[in-house]
Amino acid sequence: MRKIIFLLFIPFLLFAYKIDIKKWDRHYTFYQFLKDYKIPVKIYYNLTPTIKREVRHINNGTVFFILKDNNNFKQALIPLNSEQQIQIIKKGNKFITKIVPIIYDTSTKKISITINRYLSYDIYRATGSNLLTHKLINIFSDKVNFKAIPKGTVINAVYEEKSRFGKIKDIKILFASIKNNYYHYMAFLNPNDGRYYDEHAKSLKGMFLPAPLRYKRISSYFGMRFHPILHKWRMHDGIDFVNRIGTPIHSVADGKIIYKGWIRGYGRVVKIKHKNGYITLYAHLHGWPRGIYNGKWIKQGQIIGYLGNSGLSTGPHLHFGVMHYGRWINPLKIKNSARITLWGKARKKYLSYIKNFIKENNIALK
Ligand SMILES: [Zn+2]
C-alpha cells in the first residue's frame, strides 16, 4: 500500500504537495465527500453499477488519502473493499476516476500452539491477533465444543496473513488441525470452492447451518395455524425464532441475494438463492448491515440482517422460510442435512491438491 501511494503521488511530492490522511466517519457519505471537495456529482453517475454500490457502502473507519496543492484538491484515494480503491484525479478542470488494486504485504505463516490456559489467550500470545481464533472456531464449530477445550490440545495451522501499514488486516487459513486425547480433526481450504474439507474430502460443515441466529425459543412452527393478527387459519410456511431486536441473522448457506427490501406482511426481508434449488427467506428484519444488496454473493454464516419487528408481526422475531424448487418446506427438516462430500473430478482435484500441500508443509497425518 505504501508503495502504491508513493508511486501514485510521486510526481506531486517533488513539488511539496500535502497528503491528508483521513478516516471515513460513520455518517459520512460519498455524496458528502464529493461536495466537500467540490467534485461534480457526475463522476458518481459515470461509475459502473458495482462500483456505485461500493462507494455507497464504504466502511466506517476506512482510511483514505487526499492530495492537495495549496489547499486545492488534486487527488483522492479511497479503499472500497479489501481489494480495490477508487482514485479521483483532478486535471485542470477535469476529474478522472480509476479503480486501482490495494497492495498488501502477504506472508504465509505456520504455527503449532499448545493450549495451556485458554484458546484465545494462547493463540493471541502466539500470533498477535484474534483473527486466527475467530476463523478456527468458525471452521470447526460443528465438530468441537470450543467452550471446553482440554488443556494440552495442540492446534496446528498454515495461514496467509495480509497486512497494511504493519497492521494485520486479514488472515486466510489454508490448513488447520486440532488434536488432543479425544479427537483429531483436520481442515484444508479447497481453493476450488473456498470451503473446508477433511483429509477424506468431506466438508467440515453441512450445506446449511442448524439455525440462522442464536434464539431464545421458537414461537411458531411450520404448518397450519390460527393467525394471531389476521384471525384466520393460515399456512405458516416457515419458523418463527424469538430473540431481542438487533440479534444478528446469518445466512444458513452460501448463496446469492436475490431480494433485499420490503415485502408486504414480511416487512424488511432478505432472500438468498442457494445451490440445488434452495431459497431461504429472512423476514421482519430491523435492518441490514452495510454491503447487503441484490446480487451480492454471501458466505455461510455471514450476517445479512438484524432481528426486528417489521411488517405484520406480533413482536420481535425472525420468520425463517426455506423454499425447495418453488415449494416452502419445513426448515427443521433441512437442519441435519448431510455434509458435502466431493466426488468425481472435484474430488480428484482436491485430493491431489492436499497431497502436495501435506508434503510441502510436512503435515503429520492421523
Ligand atoms: Zn412466521
JSON list of C-alpha atoms and ligand atoms in Angstrom, two decimals, residues 220 225 236-240 266 284 317-320, ligand 1:
[
{"chain": "A", "resi": 220, "resn": "SER", "atom": "CA", "xyz": [-44.32, -20.83, 15.81]},
{"chain": "A", "resi": 225, "resn": "ARG", "atom": "CA", "xyz": [-52.02, -22.22, 12.47]},
{"chain": "A", "resi": 236, "resn": "HIS", "atom": "CA", "xyz": [-47.37, -20.83, 8.38]},
{"chain": "A", "resi": 237, "resn": "ASP", "atom": "CA", "xyz": [-44.70, -21.57, 5.81]},
{"chain": "A", "resi": 238, "resn": "GLY", "atom": "CA", "xyz": [-41.63, -21.04, 8.00]},
{"chain": "A", "resi": 239, "resn": "ILE", "atom": "CA", "xyz": [-40.40, -20.97, 11.57]},
{"chain": "A", "resi": 240, "resn": "ASP", "atom": "CA", "xyz": [-40.51, -18.04, 13.99]},
{"chain": "A", "resi": 266, "resn": "TYR", "atom": "CA", "xyz": [-42.99, -9.85, 5.87]},
{"chain": "A", "resi": 284, "resn": "HIS", "atom": "CA", "xyz": [-39.44, -8.97, 9.84]},
{"chain": "A", "resi": 317, "resn": "HIS", "atom": "CA", "xyz": [-38.88, -12.36, 15.91]},
{"chain": "A", "resi": 318, "resn": "LEU", "atom": "CA", "xyz": [-37.31, -13.77, 12.79]},
{"chain": "A", "resi": 319, "resn": "HIS", "atom": "CA", "xyz": [-39.55, -15.51, 10.30]},
{"chain": "A", "resi": 320, "resn": "PHE", "atom": "CA", "xyz": [-37.30, -18.01, 8.53]},
{"chain": "B", "resi": 1, "resn": "ZN", "atom": "ZN", "xyz": [-43.55, -16.62, 10.70]}
]
